[in-house]
PDB file of C-alpha atoms in Angstrom:
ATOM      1  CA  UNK M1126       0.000   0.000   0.000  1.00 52.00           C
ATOM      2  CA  UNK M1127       2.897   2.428   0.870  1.00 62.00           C
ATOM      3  CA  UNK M1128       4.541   1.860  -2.320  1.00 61.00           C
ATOM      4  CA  UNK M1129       1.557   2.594  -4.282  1.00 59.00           C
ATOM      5  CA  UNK M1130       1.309   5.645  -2.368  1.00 59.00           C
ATOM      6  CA  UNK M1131       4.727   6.961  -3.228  1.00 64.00           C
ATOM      7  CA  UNK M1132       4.389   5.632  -7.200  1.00 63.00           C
ATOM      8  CA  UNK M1133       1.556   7.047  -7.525  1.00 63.00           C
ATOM      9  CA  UNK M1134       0.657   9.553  -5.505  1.00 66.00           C
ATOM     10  CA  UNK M1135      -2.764   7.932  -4.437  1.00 70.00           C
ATOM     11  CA  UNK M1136      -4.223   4.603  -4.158  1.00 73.00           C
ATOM     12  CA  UNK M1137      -8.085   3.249  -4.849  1.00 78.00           C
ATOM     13  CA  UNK M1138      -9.967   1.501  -2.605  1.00 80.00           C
ATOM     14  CA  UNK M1139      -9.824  -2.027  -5.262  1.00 78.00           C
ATOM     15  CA  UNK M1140      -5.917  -1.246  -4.896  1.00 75.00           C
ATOM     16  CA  UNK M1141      -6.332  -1.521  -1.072  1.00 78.00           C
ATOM     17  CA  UNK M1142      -8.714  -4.710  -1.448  1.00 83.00           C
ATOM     18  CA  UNK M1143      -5.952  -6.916  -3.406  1.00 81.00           C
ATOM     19  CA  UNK M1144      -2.719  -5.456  -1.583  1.00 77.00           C
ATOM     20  CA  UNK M1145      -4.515  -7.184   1.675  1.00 86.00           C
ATOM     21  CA  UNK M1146      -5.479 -10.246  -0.244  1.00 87.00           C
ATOM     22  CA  UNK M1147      -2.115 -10.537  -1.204  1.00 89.00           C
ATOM     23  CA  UNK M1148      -0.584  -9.963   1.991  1.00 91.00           C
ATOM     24  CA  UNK M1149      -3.038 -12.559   3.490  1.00 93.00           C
ATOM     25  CA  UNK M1150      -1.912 -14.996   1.078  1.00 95.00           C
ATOM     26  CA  UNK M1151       1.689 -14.051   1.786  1.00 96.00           C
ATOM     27  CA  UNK M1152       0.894 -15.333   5.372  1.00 95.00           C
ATOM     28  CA  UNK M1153      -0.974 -18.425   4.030  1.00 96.00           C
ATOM     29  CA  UNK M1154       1.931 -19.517   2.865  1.00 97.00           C
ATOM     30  CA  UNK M1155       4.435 -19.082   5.180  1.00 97.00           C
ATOM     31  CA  UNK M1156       2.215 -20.713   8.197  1.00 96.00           C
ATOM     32  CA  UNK M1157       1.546 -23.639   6.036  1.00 97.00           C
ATOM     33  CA  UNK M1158       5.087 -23.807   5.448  1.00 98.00           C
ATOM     34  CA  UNK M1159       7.090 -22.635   7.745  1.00 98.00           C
ATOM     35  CA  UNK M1160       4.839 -23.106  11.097  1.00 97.00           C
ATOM     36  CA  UNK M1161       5.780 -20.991  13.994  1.00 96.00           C
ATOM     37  CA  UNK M1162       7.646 -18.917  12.134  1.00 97.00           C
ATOM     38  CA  UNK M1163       7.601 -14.616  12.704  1.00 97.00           C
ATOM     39  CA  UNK M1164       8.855 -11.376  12.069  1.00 97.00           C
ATOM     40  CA  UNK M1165      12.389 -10.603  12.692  1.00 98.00           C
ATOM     41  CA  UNK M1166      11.856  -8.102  15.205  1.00 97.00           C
ATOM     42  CA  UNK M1167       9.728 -10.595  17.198  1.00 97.00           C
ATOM     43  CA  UNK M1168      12.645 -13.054  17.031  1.00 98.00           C
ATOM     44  CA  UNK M1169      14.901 -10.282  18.180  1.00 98.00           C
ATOM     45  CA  UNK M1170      12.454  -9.521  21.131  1.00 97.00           C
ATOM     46  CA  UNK M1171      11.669 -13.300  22.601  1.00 97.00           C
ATOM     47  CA  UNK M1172      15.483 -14.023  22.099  1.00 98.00           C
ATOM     48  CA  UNK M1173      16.559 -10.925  23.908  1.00 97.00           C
ATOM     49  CA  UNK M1174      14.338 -11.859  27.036  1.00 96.00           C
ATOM     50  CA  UNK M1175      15.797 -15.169  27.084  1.00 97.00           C
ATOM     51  CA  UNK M1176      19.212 -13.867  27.567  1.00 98.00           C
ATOM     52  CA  UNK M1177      18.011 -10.853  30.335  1.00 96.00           C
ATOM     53  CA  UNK M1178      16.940 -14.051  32.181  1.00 96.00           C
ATOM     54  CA  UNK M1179      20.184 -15.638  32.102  1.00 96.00           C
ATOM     55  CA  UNK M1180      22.502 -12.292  32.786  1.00 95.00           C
ATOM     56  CA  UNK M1181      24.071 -12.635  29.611  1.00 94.00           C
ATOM     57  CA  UNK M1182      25.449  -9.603  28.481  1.00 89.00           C
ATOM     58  CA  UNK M1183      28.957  -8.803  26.954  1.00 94.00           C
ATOM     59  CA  UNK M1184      28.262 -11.548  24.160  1.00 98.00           C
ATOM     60  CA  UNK M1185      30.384 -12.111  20.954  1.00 98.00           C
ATOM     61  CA  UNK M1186      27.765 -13.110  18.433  1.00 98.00           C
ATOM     62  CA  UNK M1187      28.744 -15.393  15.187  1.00 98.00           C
ATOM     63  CA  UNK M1188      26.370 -16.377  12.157  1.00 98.00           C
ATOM     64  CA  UNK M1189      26.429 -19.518   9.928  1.00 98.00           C
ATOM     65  CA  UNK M1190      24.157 -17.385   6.887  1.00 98.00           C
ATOM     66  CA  UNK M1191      24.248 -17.511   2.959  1.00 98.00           C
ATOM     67  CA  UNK M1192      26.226 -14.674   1.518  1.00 97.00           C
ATOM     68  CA  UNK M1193      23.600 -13.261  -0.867  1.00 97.00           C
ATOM     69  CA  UNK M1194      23.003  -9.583   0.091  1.00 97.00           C
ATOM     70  CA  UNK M1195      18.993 -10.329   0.331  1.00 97.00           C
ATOM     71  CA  UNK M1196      20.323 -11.615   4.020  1.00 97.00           C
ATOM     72  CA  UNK M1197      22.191  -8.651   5.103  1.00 97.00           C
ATOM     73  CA  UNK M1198      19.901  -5.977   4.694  1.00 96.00           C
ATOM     74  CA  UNK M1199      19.114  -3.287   7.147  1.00 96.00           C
ATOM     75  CA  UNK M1200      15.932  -4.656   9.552  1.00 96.00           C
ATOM     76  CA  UNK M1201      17.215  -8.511   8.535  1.00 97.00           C
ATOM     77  CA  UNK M1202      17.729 -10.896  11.484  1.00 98.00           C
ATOM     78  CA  UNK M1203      21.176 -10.860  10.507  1.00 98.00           C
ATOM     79  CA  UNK M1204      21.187  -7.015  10.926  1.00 98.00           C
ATOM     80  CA  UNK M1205      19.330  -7.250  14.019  1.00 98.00           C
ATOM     81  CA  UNK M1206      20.924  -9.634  15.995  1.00 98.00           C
ATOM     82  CA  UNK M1207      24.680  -7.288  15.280  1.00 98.00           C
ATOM     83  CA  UNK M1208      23.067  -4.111  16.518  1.00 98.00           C
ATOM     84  CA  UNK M1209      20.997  -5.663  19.709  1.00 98.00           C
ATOM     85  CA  UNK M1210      22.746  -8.294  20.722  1.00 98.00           C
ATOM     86  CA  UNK M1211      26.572  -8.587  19.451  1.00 97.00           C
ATOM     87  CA  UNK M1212      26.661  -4.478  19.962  1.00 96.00           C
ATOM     88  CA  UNK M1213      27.653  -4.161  16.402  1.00 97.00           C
ATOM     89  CA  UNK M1214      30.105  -6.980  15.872  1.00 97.00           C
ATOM     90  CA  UNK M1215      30.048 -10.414  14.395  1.00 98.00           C
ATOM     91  CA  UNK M1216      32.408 -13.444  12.919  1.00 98.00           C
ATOM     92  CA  UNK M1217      30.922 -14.575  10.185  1.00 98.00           C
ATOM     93  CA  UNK M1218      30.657 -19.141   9.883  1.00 98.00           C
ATOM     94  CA  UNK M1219      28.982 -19.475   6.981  1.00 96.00           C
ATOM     95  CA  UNK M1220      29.524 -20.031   2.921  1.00 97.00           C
ATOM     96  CA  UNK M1221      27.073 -20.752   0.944  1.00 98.00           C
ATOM     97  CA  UNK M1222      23.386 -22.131   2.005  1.00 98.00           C
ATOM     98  CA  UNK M1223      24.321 -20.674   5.470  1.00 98.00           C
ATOM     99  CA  UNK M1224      26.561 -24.105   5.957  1.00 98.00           C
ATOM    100  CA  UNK M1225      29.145 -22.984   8.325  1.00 98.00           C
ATOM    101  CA  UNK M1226      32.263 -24.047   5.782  1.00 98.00           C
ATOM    102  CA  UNK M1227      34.801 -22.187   8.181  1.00 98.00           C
ATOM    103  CA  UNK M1228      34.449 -25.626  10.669  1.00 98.00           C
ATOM    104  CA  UNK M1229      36.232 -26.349  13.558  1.00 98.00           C
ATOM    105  CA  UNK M1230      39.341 -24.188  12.846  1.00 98.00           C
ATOM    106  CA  UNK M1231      36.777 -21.038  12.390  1.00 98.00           C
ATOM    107  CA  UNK M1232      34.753 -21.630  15.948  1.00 98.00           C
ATOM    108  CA  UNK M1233      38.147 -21.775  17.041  1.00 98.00           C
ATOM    109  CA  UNK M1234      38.936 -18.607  15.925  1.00 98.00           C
ATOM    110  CA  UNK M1235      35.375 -16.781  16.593  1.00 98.00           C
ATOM    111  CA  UNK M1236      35.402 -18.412  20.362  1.00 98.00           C
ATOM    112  CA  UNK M1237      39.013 -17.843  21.161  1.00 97.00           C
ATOM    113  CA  UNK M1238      37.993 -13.980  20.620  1.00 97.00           C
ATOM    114  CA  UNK M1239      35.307 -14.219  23.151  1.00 97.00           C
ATOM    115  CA  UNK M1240      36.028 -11.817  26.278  1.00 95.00           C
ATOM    116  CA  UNK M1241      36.302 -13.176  29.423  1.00 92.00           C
ATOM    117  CA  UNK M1242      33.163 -13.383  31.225  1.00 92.00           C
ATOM    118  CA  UNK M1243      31.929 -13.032  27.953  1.00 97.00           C
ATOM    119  CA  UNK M1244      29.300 -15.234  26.364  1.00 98.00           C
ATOM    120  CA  UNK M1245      29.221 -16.872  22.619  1.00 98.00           C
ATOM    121  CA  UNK M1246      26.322 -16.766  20.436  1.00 98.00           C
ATOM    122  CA  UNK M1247      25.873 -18.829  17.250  1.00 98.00           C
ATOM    123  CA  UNK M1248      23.009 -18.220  14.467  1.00 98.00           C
ATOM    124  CA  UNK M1249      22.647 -20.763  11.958  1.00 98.00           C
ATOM    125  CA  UNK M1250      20.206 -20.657   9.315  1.00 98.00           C
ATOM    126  CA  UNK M1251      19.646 -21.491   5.417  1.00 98.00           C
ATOM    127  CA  UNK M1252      17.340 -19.300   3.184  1.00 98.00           C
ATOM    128  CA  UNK M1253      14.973 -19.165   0.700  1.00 98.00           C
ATOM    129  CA  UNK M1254      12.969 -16.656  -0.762  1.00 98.00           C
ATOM    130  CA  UNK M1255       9.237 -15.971  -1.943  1.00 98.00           C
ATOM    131  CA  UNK M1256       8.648 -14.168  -5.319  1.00 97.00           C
ATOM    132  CA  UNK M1257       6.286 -11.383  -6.051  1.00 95.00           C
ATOM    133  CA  UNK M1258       4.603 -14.017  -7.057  1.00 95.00           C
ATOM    134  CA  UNK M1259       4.494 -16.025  -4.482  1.00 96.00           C
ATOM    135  CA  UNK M1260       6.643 -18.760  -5.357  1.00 98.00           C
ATOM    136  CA  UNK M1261       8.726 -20.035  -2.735  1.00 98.00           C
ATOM    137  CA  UNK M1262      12.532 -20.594  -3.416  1.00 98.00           C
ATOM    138  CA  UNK M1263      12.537 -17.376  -6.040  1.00 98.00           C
ATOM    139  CA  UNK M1264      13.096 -13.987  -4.810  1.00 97.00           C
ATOM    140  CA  UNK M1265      12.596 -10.663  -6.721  1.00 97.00           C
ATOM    141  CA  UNK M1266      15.183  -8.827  -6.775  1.00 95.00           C
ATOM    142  CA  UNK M1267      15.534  -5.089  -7.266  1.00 92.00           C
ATOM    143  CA  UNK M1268      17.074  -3.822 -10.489  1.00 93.00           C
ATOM    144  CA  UNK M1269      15.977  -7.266 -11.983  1.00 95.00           C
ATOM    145  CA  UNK M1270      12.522  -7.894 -14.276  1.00 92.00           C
ATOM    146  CA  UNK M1271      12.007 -11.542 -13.206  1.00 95.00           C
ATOM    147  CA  UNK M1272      12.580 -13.546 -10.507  1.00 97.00           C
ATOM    148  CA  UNK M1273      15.412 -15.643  -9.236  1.00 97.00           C
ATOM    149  CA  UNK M1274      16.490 -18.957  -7.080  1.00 97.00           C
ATOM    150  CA  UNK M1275      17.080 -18.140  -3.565  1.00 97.00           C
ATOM    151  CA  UNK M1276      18.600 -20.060  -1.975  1.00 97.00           C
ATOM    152  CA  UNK M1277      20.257 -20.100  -5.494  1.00 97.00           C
ATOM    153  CA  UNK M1278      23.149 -22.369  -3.963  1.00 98.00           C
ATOM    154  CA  UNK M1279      20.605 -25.061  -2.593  1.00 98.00           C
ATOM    155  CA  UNK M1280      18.037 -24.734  -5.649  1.00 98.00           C
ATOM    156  CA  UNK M1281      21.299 -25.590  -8.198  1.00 98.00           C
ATOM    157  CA  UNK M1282      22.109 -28.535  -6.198  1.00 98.00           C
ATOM    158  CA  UNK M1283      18.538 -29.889  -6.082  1.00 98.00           C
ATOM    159  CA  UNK M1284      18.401 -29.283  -9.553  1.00 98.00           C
ATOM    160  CA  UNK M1285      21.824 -31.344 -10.398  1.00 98.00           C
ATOM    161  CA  UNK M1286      20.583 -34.201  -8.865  1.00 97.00           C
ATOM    162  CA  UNK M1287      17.136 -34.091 -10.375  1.00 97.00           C
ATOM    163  CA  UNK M1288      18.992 -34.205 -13.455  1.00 97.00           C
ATOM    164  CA  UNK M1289      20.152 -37.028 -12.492  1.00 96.00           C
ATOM    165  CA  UNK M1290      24.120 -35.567 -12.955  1.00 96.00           C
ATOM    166  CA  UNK M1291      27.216 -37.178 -12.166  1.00 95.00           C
ATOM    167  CA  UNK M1292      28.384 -36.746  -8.110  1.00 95.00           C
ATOM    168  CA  UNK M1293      31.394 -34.322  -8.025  1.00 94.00           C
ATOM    169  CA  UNK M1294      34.461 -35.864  -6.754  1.00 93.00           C
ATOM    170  CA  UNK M1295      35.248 -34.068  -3.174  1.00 93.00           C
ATOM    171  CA  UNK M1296      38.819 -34.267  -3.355  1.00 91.00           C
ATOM    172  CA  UNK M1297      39.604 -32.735  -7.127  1.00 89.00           C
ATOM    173  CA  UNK M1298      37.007 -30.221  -7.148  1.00 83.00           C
ATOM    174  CA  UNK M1299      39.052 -27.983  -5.130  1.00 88.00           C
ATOM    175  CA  UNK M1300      37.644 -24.689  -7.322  1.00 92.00           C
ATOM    176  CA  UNK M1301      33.588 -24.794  -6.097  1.00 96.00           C
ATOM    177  CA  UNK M1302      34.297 -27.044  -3.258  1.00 96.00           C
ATOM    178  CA  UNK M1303      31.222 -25.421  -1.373  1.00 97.00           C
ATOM    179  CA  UNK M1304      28.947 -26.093  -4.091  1.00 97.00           C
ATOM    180  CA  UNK M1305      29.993 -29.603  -4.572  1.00 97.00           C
ATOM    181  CA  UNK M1306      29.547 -30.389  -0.926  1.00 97.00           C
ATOM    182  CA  UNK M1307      25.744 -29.102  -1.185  1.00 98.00           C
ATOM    183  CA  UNK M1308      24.925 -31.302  -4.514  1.00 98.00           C
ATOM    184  CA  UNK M1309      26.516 -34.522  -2.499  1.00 97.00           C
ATOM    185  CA  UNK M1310      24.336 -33.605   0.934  1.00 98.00           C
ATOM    186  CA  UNK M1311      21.328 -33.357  -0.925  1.00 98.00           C
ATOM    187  CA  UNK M1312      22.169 -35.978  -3.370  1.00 98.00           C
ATOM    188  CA  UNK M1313      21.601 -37.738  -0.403  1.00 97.00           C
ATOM    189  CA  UNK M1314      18.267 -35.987   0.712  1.00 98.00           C
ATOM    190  CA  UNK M1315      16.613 -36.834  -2.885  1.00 98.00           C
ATOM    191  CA  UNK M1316      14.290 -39.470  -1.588  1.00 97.00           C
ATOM    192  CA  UNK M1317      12.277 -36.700   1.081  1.00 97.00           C
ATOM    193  CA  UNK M1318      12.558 -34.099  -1.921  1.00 98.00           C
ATOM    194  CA  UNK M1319      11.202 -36.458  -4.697  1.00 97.00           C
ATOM    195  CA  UNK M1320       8.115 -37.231  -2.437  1.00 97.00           C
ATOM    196  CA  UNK M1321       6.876 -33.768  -2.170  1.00 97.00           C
ATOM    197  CA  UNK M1322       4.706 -32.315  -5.089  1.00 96.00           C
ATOM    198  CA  UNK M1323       6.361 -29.636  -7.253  1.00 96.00           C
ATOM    199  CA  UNK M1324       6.407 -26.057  -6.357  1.00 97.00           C
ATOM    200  CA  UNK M1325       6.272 -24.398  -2.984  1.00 98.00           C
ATOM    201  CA  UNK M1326       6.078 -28.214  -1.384  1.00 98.00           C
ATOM    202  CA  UNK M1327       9.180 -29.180  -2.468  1.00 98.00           C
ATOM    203  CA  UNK M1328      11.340 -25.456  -1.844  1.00 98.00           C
ATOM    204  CA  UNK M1329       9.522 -25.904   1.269  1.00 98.00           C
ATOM    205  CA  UNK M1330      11.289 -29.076   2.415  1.00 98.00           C
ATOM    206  CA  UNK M1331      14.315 -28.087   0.279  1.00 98.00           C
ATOM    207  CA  UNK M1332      15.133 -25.144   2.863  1.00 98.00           C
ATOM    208  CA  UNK M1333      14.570 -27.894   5.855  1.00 98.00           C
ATOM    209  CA  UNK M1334      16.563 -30.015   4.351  1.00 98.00           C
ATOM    210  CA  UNK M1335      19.284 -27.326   4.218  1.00 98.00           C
ATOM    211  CA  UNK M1336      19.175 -26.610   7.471  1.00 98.00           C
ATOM    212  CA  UNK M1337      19.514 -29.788   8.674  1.00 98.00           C
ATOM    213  CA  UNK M1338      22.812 -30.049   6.467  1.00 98.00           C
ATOM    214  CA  UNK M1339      24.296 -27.291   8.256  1.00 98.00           C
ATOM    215  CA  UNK M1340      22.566 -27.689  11.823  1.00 98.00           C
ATOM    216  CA  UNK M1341      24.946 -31.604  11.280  1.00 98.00           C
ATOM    217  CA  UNK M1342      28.172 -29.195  10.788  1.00 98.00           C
ATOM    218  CA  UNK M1343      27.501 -27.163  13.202  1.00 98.00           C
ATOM    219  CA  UNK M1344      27.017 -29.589  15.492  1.00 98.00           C
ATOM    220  CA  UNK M1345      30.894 -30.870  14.803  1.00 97.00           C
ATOM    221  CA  UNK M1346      32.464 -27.582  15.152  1.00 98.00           C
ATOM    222  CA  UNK M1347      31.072 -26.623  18.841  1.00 98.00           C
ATOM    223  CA  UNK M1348      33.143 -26.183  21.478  1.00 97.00           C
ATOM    224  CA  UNK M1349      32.568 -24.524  25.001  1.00 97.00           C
ATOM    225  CA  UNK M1350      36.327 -24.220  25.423  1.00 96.00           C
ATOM    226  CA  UNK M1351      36.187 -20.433  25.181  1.00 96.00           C
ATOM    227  CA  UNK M1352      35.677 -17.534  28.001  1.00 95.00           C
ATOM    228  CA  UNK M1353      35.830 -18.334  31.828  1.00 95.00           C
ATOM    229  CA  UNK M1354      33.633 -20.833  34.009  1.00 94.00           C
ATOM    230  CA  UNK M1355      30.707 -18.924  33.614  1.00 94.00           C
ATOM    231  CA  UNK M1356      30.796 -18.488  30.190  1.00 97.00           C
ATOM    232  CA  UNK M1357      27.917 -20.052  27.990  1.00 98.00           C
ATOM    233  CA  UNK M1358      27.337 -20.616  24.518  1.00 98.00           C
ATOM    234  CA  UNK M1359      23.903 -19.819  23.079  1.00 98.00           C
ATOM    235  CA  UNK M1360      22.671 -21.455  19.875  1.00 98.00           C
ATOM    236  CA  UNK M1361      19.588 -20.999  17.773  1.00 98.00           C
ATOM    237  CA  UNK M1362      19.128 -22.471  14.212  1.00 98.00           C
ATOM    238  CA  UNK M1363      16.417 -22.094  11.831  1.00 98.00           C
ATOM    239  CA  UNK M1364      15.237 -20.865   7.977  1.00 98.00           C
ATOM    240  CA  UNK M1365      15.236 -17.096   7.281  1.00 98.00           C
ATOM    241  CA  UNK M1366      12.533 -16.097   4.895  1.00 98.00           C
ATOM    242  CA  UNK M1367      13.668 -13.598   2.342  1.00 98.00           C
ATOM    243  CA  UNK M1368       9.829 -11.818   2.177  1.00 97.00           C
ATOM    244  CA  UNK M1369       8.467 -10.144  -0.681  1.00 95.00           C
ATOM    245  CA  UNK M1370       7.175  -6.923  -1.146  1.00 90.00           C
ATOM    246  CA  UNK M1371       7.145  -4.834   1.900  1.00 87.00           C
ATOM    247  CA  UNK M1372       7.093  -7.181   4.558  1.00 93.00           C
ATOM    248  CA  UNK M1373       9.538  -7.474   7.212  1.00 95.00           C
ATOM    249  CA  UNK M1374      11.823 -10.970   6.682  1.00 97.00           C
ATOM    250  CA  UNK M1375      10.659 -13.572   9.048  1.00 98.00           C
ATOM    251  CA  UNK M1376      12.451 -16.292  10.706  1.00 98.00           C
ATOM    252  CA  UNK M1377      11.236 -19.905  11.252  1.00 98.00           C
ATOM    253  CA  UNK M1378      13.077 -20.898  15.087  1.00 98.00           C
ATOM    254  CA  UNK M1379      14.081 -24.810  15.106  1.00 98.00           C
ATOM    255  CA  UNK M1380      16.306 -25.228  17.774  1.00 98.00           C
ATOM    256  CA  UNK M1381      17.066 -22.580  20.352  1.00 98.00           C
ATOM    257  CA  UNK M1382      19.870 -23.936  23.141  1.00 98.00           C
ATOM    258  CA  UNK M1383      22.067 -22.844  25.729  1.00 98.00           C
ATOM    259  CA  UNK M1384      25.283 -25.129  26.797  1.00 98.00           C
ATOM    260  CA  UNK M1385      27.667 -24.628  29.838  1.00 97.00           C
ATOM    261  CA  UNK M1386      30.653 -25.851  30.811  1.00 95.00           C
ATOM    262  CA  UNK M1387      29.901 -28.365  33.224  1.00 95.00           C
ATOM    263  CA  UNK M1388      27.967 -30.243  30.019  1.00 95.00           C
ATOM    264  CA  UNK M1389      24.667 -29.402  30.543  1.00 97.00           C
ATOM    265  CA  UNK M1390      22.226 -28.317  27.429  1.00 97.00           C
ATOM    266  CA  UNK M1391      18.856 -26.504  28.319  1.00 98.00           C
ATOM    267  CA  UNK M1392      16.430 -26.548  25.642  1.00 98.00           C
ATOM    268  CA  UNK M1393      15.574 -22.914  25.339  1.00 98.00           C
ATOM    269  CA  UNK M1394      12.913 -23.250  22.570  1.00 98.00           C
ATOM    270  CA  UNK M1395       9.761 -23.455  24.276  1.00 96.00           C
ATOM    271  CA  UNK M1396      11.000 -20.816  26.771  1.00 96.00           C
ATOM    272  CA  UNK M1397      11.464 -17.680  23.833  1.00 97.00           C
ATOM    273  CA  UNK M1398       8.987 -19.363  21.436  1.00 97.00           C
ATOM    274  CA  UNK M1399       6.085 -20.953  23.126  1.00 89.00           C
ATOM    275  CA  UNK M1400       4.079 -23.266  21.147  1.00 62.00           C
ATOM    276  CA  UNK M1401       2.314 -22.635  17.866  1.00 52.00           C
TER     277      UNK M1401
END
């Protein structure tokens, strides 16, 4: 509706009628898809209490996100999460699909930086996009007259193996190593992905399927060697939601954590998330 304003200077009431049927739709599909999932600035808010309940302040954030710029903008998750909780800092994990490619030697790095006192925070997540549209796994970008794959890096791999392609060879592909890693994980996936119908279905469980890829390297990499005794490492996973039109990007939470050093994990999820 804003938009129209400022193109045009005015907007009729059937303008107004189909901007809120789209938007409605918009919303269709992302709680049919991506249940429990919400704006970033409600993210931002329910993590934000979570960590006021635990005292932890002075934190060194680090995310596991896909490069493309449709991630980074200003009023993203990504964005948020540097200003309000790692005061305008972060060490970046991830390569492409948000898989955190730096491993074990990049925690390293990221945790050995943490102050001490200081807490860690880790945000993993894949992406994918809705069109203009409304086609899941396409995003419109700006500057551009159609639409295209987002996650482009996960889409190209789904779509190698649907080919039914040759499996790159790990150890000589040394040039799009990344890229080759994602075709063999989902390679692997193919049987959840061929069951789902065409369409949003299938980019639906494409982006889970992602996550899960890079939730399993995460999981590898952690460490809670880092800090002092009280230090604690915070970790939250999920699939950001690159929206269209004017709507804020939402976030889908999977897995919300908090480990300490004597070994103990508490499940954080239902605490900052509730149920939906």
């Amino acid at each position: 509706i804003q938009s129209t304003i400022s193109s045009n200077g005015g907007i009729t009431a059937a303008q107004i009628q189909d901007s809120i049927r789209k938007a409605n739709e918009v919303v269709s599909i992302i709680r049919q898809n991506f249940p429990g999932a919400m704006g970033s600035s409600e993210i931002l808010e329910r993590v934000k209490r979570v960590l006021d309940i635990y005292n932890a302040d002075n934190i060194l954030l680090t995310q596991s996100v896909c490069p493309d710029e449709i991630n980074h903008e200003h009023g993203d998750i990504t964005d948020l999460f540097i200003e309000n909780i790692g005061g305008g800092k972060v060490f970046h994990l991830g390569g492409l699909a948000g898989v955190p490619f730096t491993g074990k030697t990049g925690f390293g790095a990221y945790s050995a930086h943490v102050a001490d006192g200081g807490h860690a925070f880790v945000l993993q997540a894949p992406h994918i996009g809705m069109s203009d549209d409304l086609e899941l796994g396409k995003y419109s970008r700006e500057g551009q007259d159609h639409a295209g794959s987002a996650c482009g890096a996960a889409v190209g791999a789904m779509c190698h193996c649907m080919a039914g392609n040759p499996m790159p060879d790990l150890a000589t592909a040394t040039a799009d190593w990344q890229m080759n890693f994602l075709i063999q994980e989902i390679g692997k996936r193919m049987p959840a992905l061929n069951a789902c119908a065409e369409g949003n279905e299938k980019q639906a469980e494409l982006a889970r399927q992602t996550h899960q890829i890079g939730k399993d390297m995460l999981e590898q990499c952690l460490s809670t060697n880092f800090g002092d005794a009280d230090s604690m490492l915070f970790v939250m996973t999920g699939i950001q939601i690159n929206m269209p039109f004017e709507f804020e990007d939402y976030f889908q939470p999977l897995s919300f954590e908090v480990r300490k050093k004597d070994g103990s994990v508490v499940d954080l999820y239902q605490e900052a998330f509730g149920s939906w």
